[in-house]
Amino acid sequence: MSSGSTLGVGSALHSFLVFQMEKSNCSRARQILDSLVSFLRKFIFRILSMGPLPNHIAFIMDGNRRYAKKLNLIDGAGHKVGFLAVTSMLKFCYELGVRNVTIYAFSIDNFKRSPEEVQSLMELMQEKIEGLIKDESIVNCYGVRVYFVGNLKLLSEPVRLAAERAMLATAKNSKAVLSICVAYTSTNEIVNAVEESVEEKWNQITVLEASGAGYGLIKLGGIEHHESEPLIKLVDIEKHMYMAVAPDPDIIIRTSGEARLSNFLLWQSAFCYLYSPSVLWPEIGLRHFLWAILNFQRHHSYLNKKGEQLQHLLQDGF
Amino acid sequence: MVETLTMVFSLRFSSLSLPPHNTITLYTLPHVPNHRLRSTSNVSPPSSTLLIKHSLCPCAAPTQQQHLLVPEEEEEEEELKCINEAPSLENDSLPPGLRRECMPRHVAVIMDGNRRWARLRDLPVGSGYEAGVKSLKTLIELCCKWGIRVLTVFAFSTDNWFRPKVEVEFLMSLFEGGVKDGMGSSLRENIRISVIGDISKLPKSLEELIINVEESTKNNSQFQLIVAVSYSGRYDLVQACQRIAMKVKDGIIELNDVNESLIEQDLETNCTDFPYPDLLIRTSGELRISNFMLWQLAYTELFFAQSLWPDFGEADFLEALQSFQRRWRRYGE
């Protein structure tokens, strides 16, 4: 894809020049270059907007440690560079008009890493979360409401409090949504949703029983009585998911070439397009983003049909 | 998406050569399988019971070998039983390029592309399904020969009920004929057949046939073929949740007892000892799961093949397995 490689060279050149220019305080040249690249990008996005756009893109940010090893960086530096890639991707998404973005920042499985690495990641997360609250942060520039999705009780208190502050501070933003999955696995999310669904139904039955009106409901069978309404329906589980704050993703992008979900959005990924470029997360650029969007547009009619079918299934009480 | 139910049960298994029982071979680990994972970290991580169920390929994950793999005393008996029951592989049964110790235990397949295959050749859709039957037969033979224990195929999804009525009825009748044909073959070849999905939506006669074939093959242990019919991953989770809700209502379990293990026990894949696929293959180039097993695919390696399903043969399967064996499965570490 020659335009893609041109853009790839352009964005790599941009990154390199930005780095050099910052050191030499050559702000004017940097501004001109920034404006040129920004203009080119917005022009391309304007063309893409003529086709269908994804409503929700999710990212599995894989490859930070391999990146650090590849460049002989110190431990933890890969993740710091990876954060720059996060801000780039968020900028692309919100500029293009993608309303919902989800990132897989820290899995419950990641707690198995060495204590030093976990500690370093927690410190980095806390620092970046506190950065989100600042006025000039990307979330405030684009009017993004931030949610921290996961079993937040597993986080250390400073990180959890920072997350809660960030959610509160961005609660008034309404143009877009950023869901940051921390201390998250999809199976944990589903277990929690099942617990809450069952508890909600149990409370409803208990209340009705106490009022003497619950006998009919208690007779509700489950799967063995087809004519009866099931106790729990799909919509009951969905509304208790941590990710109920956003629609299902249209695209899941996992970098570093690994093709697996790693316990991320298992429920929500039922119909979405899975894209796994071989690039490491800190190296992801505009060309990968554009390729994902173009492939989404190619399959959009299929996705629409599946969406309609799913609606029919929901109406049938499934 | 392949809806060819009939392909499963019209297979002639007589040509399959299953490995003999008389030697003991481990498939996934050179050590005793089904270890519990214990972290070396001082932080006490919440454990995911799913990880215990996934095969760990030491070849693909060097860091996993450093991980403490401490067998629980109470599991030793179960582990020995597992070793003794594991069918063996002849030394030369694997093609070059595949390592026996890194073979997946459970392979899942989304057999997509039959109708496109037929359209490309100006053939009726039924021809595509017939060609798909041959591919599935080849795949089952290869799985048995190469020591894969479980093969799950996505034959008919809940979404496929929206296909034209004529097509759906045609498939149901083909499936019914295939079940009758395949029952005897499965018994002879020690193959267990299980069906997952909402079979209550199928014609009554077919539903009864399926119950019979499951019952009559349930003690077969060499190889298990799981056919997903009228199945969706979300439906599977919802029905598991409904079962759990009934158990709580009946006082069998407490609400606090709900955990990943409990959900796993009530999913439709509780018909097998290996409910989590190690490898999922989807043909025809589509890059999506399409509401197949969602919970069970948490750590599954995904392989997307460009071939249409009727064209998917030994070479394509070999490529998928080689890709699987090159993967580095870290499970979050």
XYZ file of C-alpha atoms in Angstrom:
651
model
C 0.000 0.000 0.000
C 2.155 2.917 -1.291
C 0.055 5.591 0.374
C 0.283 3.584 3.551
C 4.062 3.328 3.337
C 4.233 7.034 2.507
C 2.178 7.754 5.561
C 4.259 5.304 7.553
C 7.442 7.051 6.470
C 5.732 10.363 7.070
C 4.672 9.473 10.594
C 8.066 7.912 11.423
C 9.775 10.964 10.038
C 7.444 13.126 12.034
C 8.223 11.262 15.257
C 11.937 11.425 14.648
C 11.879 15.089 13.765
C 9.672 15.902 16.725
C 12.155 14.217 19.066
C 15.118 16.014 17.597
C 13.426 19.365 17.459
C 12.297 19.250 21.047
C 15.909 18.800 22.134
C 17.068 21.775 20.139
C 14.041 23.914 21.059
C 13.277 24.485 17.383
C 9.601 25.114 18.119
C 8.723 27.015 14.976
C 9.841 24.291 12.596
C 8.048 21.779 14.750
C 4.845 23.766 14.571
C 5.013 23.905 10.800
C 5.645 20.181 10.554
C 2.875 19.415 13.052
C 0.435 21.519 11.070
C 1.359 19.841 7.798
C 0.972 16.313 9.149
C -2.200 17.239 10.988
C -3.702 18.718 7.805
C -2.844 15.584 5.817
C -4.331 13.327 8.489
C -7.570 15.318 8.764
C -7.924 15.265 4.982
C -7.645 11.483 4.976
C -10.122 11.215 7.863
C -12.542 13.443 5.966
C -12.463 11.003 3.051
C -12.895 7.993 5.355
C -15.866 9.641 7.017
C -17.820 9.312 3.798
C -18.049 5.592 4.541
C -19.332 3.870 7.676
C -17.228 4.491 10.763
C -16.788 2.211 13.766
C -18.571 3.355 16.893
C -16.162 1.557 19.218
C -12.540 0.454 18.829
C -10.759 -1.606 21.485
C -7.002 -2.032 21.800
C -4.913 -4.819 23.328
C -1.620 -3.024 23.776
C 0.807 -5.897 23.416
C 4.552 -5.663 22.843
C 5.865 -3.008 25.224
C 8.393 -5.285 26.872
C 9.570 -6.700 23.568
C 9.986 -3.149 22.286
C 12.163 -2.243 25.268
C 14.256 -5.380 24.759
C 14.580 -4.671 21.041
C 15.923 -1.166 21.697
C 17.940 -2.153 24.774
C 15.938 0.170 26.977
C 15.762 -0.125 30.751
C 12.912 -2.070 32.339
C 9.675 -0.147 32.261
C 10.743 2.189 29.470
C 8.749 0.193 26.940
C 5.526 0.959 28.781
C 6.379 4.658 28.988
C 6.871 4.792 25.227
C 3.727 2.715 24.895
C 1.791 5.475 26.622
C 2.768 7.847 23.801
C 1.223 5.378 21.376
C -1.943 5.425 23.507
C -2.260 9.205 23.178
C -1.663 8.982 19.406
C -4.317 6.325 18.938
C -6.800 8.200 21.101
C -6.187 11.337 19.061
C -6.757 9.455 15.797
C -9.944 7.830 17.100
C -11.514 10.996 18.428
C -10.446 13.077 15.387
C -12.004 10.533 13.070
C -15.191 10.560 15.131
C -15.019 7.192 16.879
C -17.077 7.818 20.002
C -15.947 4.894 22.149
C -12.440 3.631 22.757
C -11.417 0.852 25.140
C -7.884 -0.062 26.117
C -6.700 -3.185 27.925
C -4.308 -1.540 30.349
C -3.831 -4.198 33.023
C -5.251 -7.703 33.238
C -5.881 -9.614 36.458
C -3.442 -12.155 34.976
C -0.743 -9.463 34.898
C -0.591 -9.556 38.685
C 1.430 -12.745 38.165
C 4.346 -10.735 36.829
C 7.302 -9.903 39.034
C 6.477 -7.588 41.975
C 8.896 -4.996 40.622
C 7.175 -4.902 37.259
C 3.697 -4.782 38.799
C 4.800 -1.970 41.103
C 6.335 -0.054 38.197
C 3.169 -0.463 36.138
C 0.995 0.690 39.026
C 3.153 3.780 39.495
C 3.034 4.568 35.795
C -0.751 4.111 35.772
C -1.188 6.401 38.748
C 0.971 9.060 37.139
C -0.916 8.880 33.840
C -4.347 8.752 35.503
C -3.512 11.931 37.412
C -2.431 13.454 34.098
C -5.871 12.761 32.656
C -7.491 15.150 35.093
C -5.409 18.122 33.964
C -7.148 20.696 31.788
C -4.799 20.270 28.854
C -5.098 16.477 28.800
C -6.370 14.729 25.716
C -9.606 13.674 27.425
C -10.568 17.229 28.199
C -9.552 18.461 24.738
C -11.952 16.007 23.118
C -14.652 15.983 25.804
C -14.034 12.356 26.768
C -15.669 10.713 29.752
C -13.351 8.178 31.352
C -14.418 4.903 32.957
C -12.127 2.498 34.754
C -13.472 -0.941 34.043
C -12.569 -3.961 36.105
C -12.364 -5.286 39.613
C -10.995 -2.054 41.053
C -10.868 -3.514 44.563
C -7.777 -5.430 43.435
C -5.847 -2.234 42.827
C -3.703 -0.588 45.474
C -5.466 2.267 47.207
C -3.563 5.203 45.632
C -4.291 3.888 42.125
C -7.914 3.145 42.919
C -8.445 6.587 44.416
C -6.773 8.234 41.424
C -9.071 6.265 39.121
C -12.151 7.312 41.083
C -11.052 10.942 41.003
C -10.527 10.766 37.240
C -13.972 9.265 36.708
C -15.523 11.998 38.810
C -13.564 14.782 37.130
C -14.558 13.665 33.630
C -18.168 12.783 34.448
C -19.422 15.960 32.796
C -17.686 15.194 29.471
C -20.109 13.838 26.925
C -18.612 13.854 23.450
C -16.820 10.517 23.695
C -16.010 7.675 26.075
C -12.727 6.072 27.083
C -12.938 2.780 28.957
C -9.667 1.794 30.595
C -9.658 -1.864 31.602
C -7.585 -2.320 34.729
C -7.611 -5.345 37.029
C -9.896 -6.761 34.374
C -10.582 -10.092 32.805
C -13.669 -10.885 30.840
C -14.400 -14.024 32.841
C -14.220 -12.015 36.062
C -16.581 -9.488 34.498
C -19.023 -12.228 33.498
C -18.903 -13.849 36.952
C -19.672 -10.475 38.498
C -22.525 -9.871 36.032
C -23.986 -13.319 36.737
C -23.786 -12.720 40.499
C -25.488 -9.352 40.235
C -28.174 -10.670 37.862
C -28.983 -13.568 40.169
C -28.951 -11.303 43.202
C -31.268 -8.821 41.509
C -33.760 -11.550 40.549
C -33.509 -13.103 44.000
C -34.253 -9.752 45.629
C -37.222 -9.195 43.303
C -38.615 -12.619 44.164
C -38.027 -12.089 47.892
C -39.797 -8.727 47.831
C -42.748 -10.143 45.920
C -42.886 -13.151 48.229
C -43.032 -10.870 51.225
C -45.875 -8.911 49.673
C -47.744 -12.132 48.911
C -47.747 -11.500 45.162
C -44.683 -13.557 44.298
C -46.125 -17.044 43.983
C -46.555 -16.798 40.225
C -42.994 -15.668 39.720
C -41.546 -18.358 41.963
C -43.135 -20.938 39.736
C -41.005 -19.717 36.897
C -39.067 -22.617 35.592
C -35.800 -22.360 33.851
C -34.661 -24.192 30.873
C -36.781 -27.248 31.498
C -40.077 -25.382 31.129
C -40.054 -23.853 27.709
C -43.400 -22.175 28.042
C -42.293 -20.309 31.130
C -40.210 -17.192 30.999
C -36.580 -17.908 31.974
C -35.372 -16.524 35.262
C -32.404 -14.713 33.770
C -32.236 -13.324 30.256
C -29.390 -12.070 28.103
C -30.303 -8.445 28.726
C -30.129 -9.015 32.484
C -26.538 -10.193 32.255
C -25.545 -7.466 29.797
C -26.742 -4.628 31.953
C -24.553 -5.836 34.831
C -21.378 -6.041 32.782
C -18.642 -3.553 33.681
C -18.560 -2.682 29.964
C -22.250 -1.745 29.866
C -20.981 1.854 29.636
C -20.161 1.341 25.939
C -21.651 -0.574 22.999
C -19.925 -3.720 21.734
C -16.666 -2.995 19.923
C -16.624 -2.950 16.146
C -12.894 -3.596 15.945
C -10.418 -5.160 18.380
C -6.823 -4.353 17.516
C -4.121 -6.465 19.151
C -0.556 -5.545 18.337
C 2.619 -7.645 18.243
C 1.112 -10.266 15.966
C -0.469 -12.410 18.680
C -3.888 -13.654 17.592
C -5.813 -14.304 20.777
C -8.149 -12.392 23.043
C -6.373 -13.102 26.348
C -9.588 -12.880 28.313
C -10.535 -9.456 26.940
C -14.136 -8.552 26.023
C -15.041 -12.180 25.321
C -18.784 -11.482 25.536
C -18.617 -8.216 23.643
C -16.355 -9.445 20.832
C -18.900 -11.951 19.462
C -19.227 -10.231 16.088
C -16.407 -7.733 15.902
C -13.561 -7.601 13.440
C -10.263 -8.823 14.897
C -7.136 -7.176 13.580
C -3.701 -8.334 14.728
C -0.867 -6.400 13.067
C 2.618 -7.675 13.781
C 3.858 -4.245 14.879
C 4.716 -3.851 18.575
C 2.413 -1.517 20.503
C 4.840 1.425 20.901
C 5.402 1.328 17.133
C 1.765 1.405 16.072
C 1.038 4.273 13.727
C -1.487 5.938 11.489
C -1.132 3.386 8.685
C -2.209 0.515 10.977
C -5.133 2.569 12.188
C -6.221 3.382 8.631
C -5.900 -0.264 7.569
C -8.189 -1.322 10.442
C -10.783 1.292 9.461
C -10.684 0.345 5.772
C -11.208 -3.340 6.580
C -14.044 -2.462 8.930
C -15.722 -0.545 6.095
C -15.272 -3.520 3.772
C -17.171 -5.804 6.192
C -19.671 -3.293 7.392
C -22.717 -4.710 5.592
C -22.078 -8.120 7.227
C -21.899 -6.483 10.662
C -25.135 -4.602 10.062
C -26.933 -7.815 9.194
C -25.631 -9.538 12.324
C -26.739 -6.588 14.420
C -30.285 -6.892 13.083
C -30.335 -10.631 13.698
C -29.165 -10.127 17.248
C -31.984 -7.653 17.812
C -34.473 -10.274 16.625
C -33.002 -12.797 19.032
C -33.276 -10.332 21.908
C -36.910 -9.594 21.035
C -37.611 -13.333 21.093
C -36.583 -13.345 24.716
C -33.270 -15.078 24.187
C -20.458 -20.320 8.503
C -21.030 -23.929 7.929
C -24.423 -25.308 8.621
C -23.712 -28.776 7.283
C -25.002 -30.860 10.124
C -25.174 -33.912 7.921
C -21.450 -33.979 7.312
C -20.791 -35.035 10.858
C -22.988 -38.053 10.931
C -22.629 -39.332 7.413
C -18.922 -39.847 7.835
C -17.549 -43.268 7.269
C -15.061 -43.808 10.043
C -13.920 -47.199 8.940
C -10.925 -45.738 7.175
C -9.679 -44.044 10.346
C -6.695 -45.611 12.021
C -6.724 -44.793 15.673
C -3.551 -45.180 17.701
C -3.213 -48.259 19.915
C -3.850 -48.154 23.662
C -0.845 -50.031 24.898
C 1.644 -47.221 25.531
C 1.556 -44.210 27.760
C 2.283 -40.859 26.212
C 1.770 -37.340 27.435
C 0.445 -34.779 25.031
C 0.870 -31.331 26.405
C 3.607 -31.321 29.003
C 6.576 -33.564 29.445
C 5.637 -33.506 33.152
C 2.383 -34.614 34.689
C -0.451 -32.508 33.255
C -3.133 -30.472 35.055
C -0.796 -28.734 37.409
C -2.021 -25.872 39.487
C -0.151 -22.692 38.807
C 1.450 -20.990 41.749
C 2.970 -17.596 41.235
C 6.504 -16.848 42.292
C 5.476 -13.288 42.970
C 5.145 -11.974 46.540
C 1.958 -10.203 45.531
C -0.949 -12.571 45.943
C -2.651 -12.439 42.603
C -6.238 -13.505 42.252
C -6.011 -16.772 40.402
C -7.910 -17.531 37.286
C -9.071 -21.132 37.371
C -9.251 -21.036 33.584
C -5.476 -21.119 33.396
C -5.396 -24.518 35.022
C -7.458 -25.957 32.220
C -5.384 -24.709 29.325
C -2.564 -26.771 27.990
C 0.847 -25.225 28.484
C 3.323 -25.829 25.733
C 6.791 -25.542 27.218
C 8.212 -25.242 23.733
C 6.259 -22.100 23.011
C 6.571 -20.391 26.372
C 10.054 -20.394 27.847
C 9.015 -18.267 30.811
C 6.360 -20.776 31.768
C 9.019 -23.365 32.445
C 10.464 -21.103 35.114
C 7.054 -20.776 36.660
C 6.456 -22.962 39.669
C 4.477 -25.970 38.595
C 3.660 -27.693 41.810
C 1.376 -30.657 41.620
C -1.220 -30.811 44.343
C -1.048 -34.100 46.257
C -4.707 -34.755 45.801
C -4.344 -34.405 42.048
C -1.661 -37.058 41.656
C -4.190 -39.844 41.360
C -6.155 -37.908 38.783
C -2.996 -37.081 36.899
C -1.924 -40.717 36.773
C -5.355 -41.626 35.512
C -4.947 -38.976 32.834
C -1.636 -40.413 31.752
C -2.955 -43.939 31.612
C -5.964 -42.936 29.568
C -4.093 -40.783 27.094
C -3.962 -42.514 23.780
C -0.496 -42.949 22.471
C 1.036 -41.783 19.261
C 3.196 -43.852 17.073
C 6.553 -42.186 16.650
C 6.152 -41.593 12.959
C 2.467 -40.577 12.970
C 3.185 -36.846 13.071
C 4.348 -35.124 9.911
C 7.734 -33.389 9.956
C 7.561 -29.916 11.396
C 5.206 -30.806 14.257
C 6.349 -31.496 17.794
C 4.353 -34.107 19.645
C 4.673 -32.418 23.049
C 3.203 -29.202 21.662
C 0.129 -30.608 19.972
C -3.153 -28.979 20.977
C -5.536 -31.161 22.951
C -8.649 -29.465 21.716
C -9.099 -27.877 18.316
C -12.177 -25.876 17.386
C -13.169 -25.031 13.834
C -15.538 -22.513 12.281
C -16.185 -24.168 8.939
C -16.908 -21.123 6.824
C -17.161 -20.831 3.070
C -19.245 -23.732 1.704
C -21.766 -21.549 -0.040
C -19.122 -19.256 -1.479
C -17.245 -22.298 -2.741
C -20.370 -23.488 -4.567
C -21.141 -20.024 -5.969
C -17.614 -19.652 -7.332
C -18.130 -22.873 -9.298
C -21.705 -22.101 -10.381
C -22.860 -25.094 -8.376
C -25.941 -25.367 -6.146
C -25.403 -24.662 -2.456
C -25.876 -28.349 -1.623
C -22.707 -29.171 -3.557
C -20.806 -26.826 -1.305
C -22.078 -28.668 1.751
C -21.144 -32.029 0.243
C -17.651 -30.809 -0.444
C -17.536 -29.540 3.123
C -18.383 -33.038 4.344
C -15.222 -34.376 2.745
C -13.125 -31.682 4.395
C -14.550 -32.507 7.789
C -13.948 -36.195 7.282
C -10.320 -35.470 6.414
C -9.983 -33.282 9.487
C -11.398 -35.914 11.814
C -9.031 -38.519 10.383
C -6.067 -36.215 10.894
C -7.076 -35.330 14.441
C -7.333 -38.994 15.371
C -4.057 -39.822 13.659
C -2.163 -36.937 15.223
C -3.486 -37.411 18.719
C -5.837 -34.483 19.109
C -8.392 -35.492 21.738
C -11.290 -33.168 21.043
C -12.551 -31.480 17.913
C -15.401 -28.993 18.137
C -17.051 -27.838 14.949
C -19.429 -24.925 14.553
C -22.085 -26.536 12.394
C -25.126 -24.312 12.859
C -25.378 -21.115 14.836
C -28.478 -19.477 16.306
C -28.055 -16.791 13.638
C -28.363 -19.395 10.903
C -32.065 -19.788 11.724
C -32.453 -16.574 9.735
C -31.337 -18.318 6.564
C -34.053 -19.089 3.973
C -36.530 -21.621 5.330
C -35.967 -24.011 2.453
C -32.246 -24.088 3.141
C -32.736 -24.690 6.845
C -35.226 -27.506 6.260
C -32.898 -29.088 3.744
C -30.086 -29.057 6.294
C -32.273 -30.535 9.020
C -33.258 -33.455 6.835
C -29.671 -34.050 5.774
C -28.579 -33.979 9.370
C -31.205 -36.487 10.380
C -30.041 -38.887 7.691
C -26.458 -38.367 8.695
C -27.059 -39.090 12.392
C -28.625 -42.436 11.546
C -25.720 -43.348 9.288
C -23.013 -42.231 11.648
C -24.182 -43.896 14.843
C -22.831 -47.324 14.010
C -19.530 -46.008 12.739
C -18.880 -44.037 15.915
C -19.474 -47.069 18.097
C -17.042 -49.162 16.054
C -14.305 -46.564 16.120
C -14.570 -45.595 19.795
C -15.496 -42.017 18.984
C -17.680 -40.073 21.323
C -20.127 -37.662 19.773
C -21.583 -34.782 21.726
C -23.872 -32.035 20.557
C -23.981 -28.610 22.145
C -26.566 -25.923 21.528
C -30.280 -25.402 21.904
C -31.477 -28.648 20.323
C -35.051 -27.949 21.444
C -35.363 -25.733 18.368
C -34.614 -28.687 16.080
C -37.332 -30.988 14.698
C -38.449 -33.455 17.371
C -37.262 -36.541 15.514
C -33.810 -35.031 15.119
C -33.671 -34.043 18.756
C -34.407 -37.630 19.793
C -31.794 -38.970 17.413
C -29.174 -36.675 18.881
C -30.029 -37.771 22.420
C -29.671 -41.391 21.313
C -26.325 -40.948 19.615
C -24.947 -39.064 22.599
C -26.123 -41.778 24.963
C -24.812 -44.631 22.873
C -21.353 -43.102 22.382
C -20.860 -41.547 25.793
C -18.411 -44.193 26.979
C -16.149 -43.937 23.963
C -12.865 -42.382 24.928
C -10.387 -42.286 22.087
C -11.626 -39.124 20.456
C -14.510 -36.762 21.021
C -16.312 -34.873 18.330
C -18.422 -32.003 19.598
C -20.884 -30.557 17.151
C -22.266 -27.124 17.886
C -25.821 -26.991 16.557
C -28.216 -24.101 17.133
C -25.424 -22.785 19.329
C -24.156 -19.388 20.314
C -21.541 -18.453 22.864
C -23.866 -15.963 24.485
C -26.681 -18.499 24.631
C -24.273 -20.900 26.346
C -23.454 -18.351 29.027
C -27.086 -17.337 29.507
C -28.203 -20.928 30.012
C -25.332 -21.488 32.479
C -26.454 -18.401 34.343
C -30.040 -19.668 34.380
C -28.891 -22.980 35.854
C -26.919 -21.154 38.518
C -29.912 -18.955 39.301
C -32.042 -22.070 39.824
C -29.393 -23.581 42.096
C -29.342 -20.416 44.201
C -33.138 -20.330 44.291
C -33.235 -23.975 45.400
C -30.592 -23.356 48.050
C -28.075 -25.754 46.477
C -25.440 -23.026 46.369
C -25.014 -19.603 47.919
C -24.733 -16.486 45.818
C -21.186 -15.999 47.100
C -20.231 -19.397 45.706
C -20.566 -18.187 42.122
C -17.133 -18.222 40.516
C -15.446 -19.167 37.253
C -15.433 -22.881 38.088
C -19.134 -22.904 38.733
C -19.904 -21.229 35.442
C -17.595 -23.622 33.619
C -19.436 -26.595 35.109
C -22.757 -25.355 33.759
C -21.606 -24.424 30.272
C -22.569 -26.852 27.513
C -18.914 -27.836 27.122
C -19.137 -29.688 30.434
C -19.551 -32.750 28.213
C -15.794 -32.937 27.822
C -12.711 -33.056 30.052
C -11.045 -30.457 27.845
C -13.594 -27.669 27.406
C -11.109 -24.989 26.378
C -9.857 -25.103 22.813
C -6.136 -24.563 22.425
C -6.564 -23.605 18.796
C -9.462 -22.103 16.867
C -9.365 -22.246 13.081
C -11.711 -20.170 10.968
C -11.667 -20.606 7.223
C -12.584 -18.279 4.333
C -10.600 -15.329 5.587
C -13.229 -13.843 7.908
C -11.544 -12.335 10.966
C -14.171 -12.755 13.663
C -15.513 -15.275 16.216
C -19.180 -14.954 15.130
C -20.621 -15.822 18.534
C -18.912 -19.188 18.784
C -17.674 -20.300 22.201
C -16.872 -16.997 23.880
C -15.987 -17.934 27.460
C -14.072 -20.980 26.321
C -11.930 -19.015 23.853
C -10.373 -16.805 26.546
C -6.822 -17.978 25.890
C -7.286 -19.852 22.644
C -4.851 -19.199 19.831
C -6.762 -17.992 16.783
C -5.809 -18.987 13.263
C -7.566 -17.445 10.286
C -7.147 -19.420 7.086
C -7.838 -17.896 3.686
C -9.087 -21.157 2.137
C -12.795 -21.782 1.877
C -13.843 -24.724 4.026
C -14.222 -27.311 1.205
C -10.652 -26.487 0.127
C -9.208 -26.807 3.656
C -7.052 -29.917 3.608
C -4.090 -31.545 5.290
C -1.656 -28.872 4.171
C -3.839 -26.093 5.593
C -4.312 -27.964 8.866
C -0.588 -28.554 9.102
C 0.016 -24.852 8.577
C -2.435 -24.024 11.355
C -0.777 -26.472 13.751
C 2.685 -25.174 12.899
C 1.496 -21.637 13.533
C 0.065 -22.798 16.871
C 3.353 -24.395 17.866
C 5.239 -21.180 17.118
C 3.014 -19.128 19.434
C 4.293 -17.898 22.761
C 1.445 -18.377 25.217
C 2.132 -16.175 28.196
C -1.300 -16.084 29.936
C -0.694 -12.532 31.074
C 2.816 -13.024 32.433
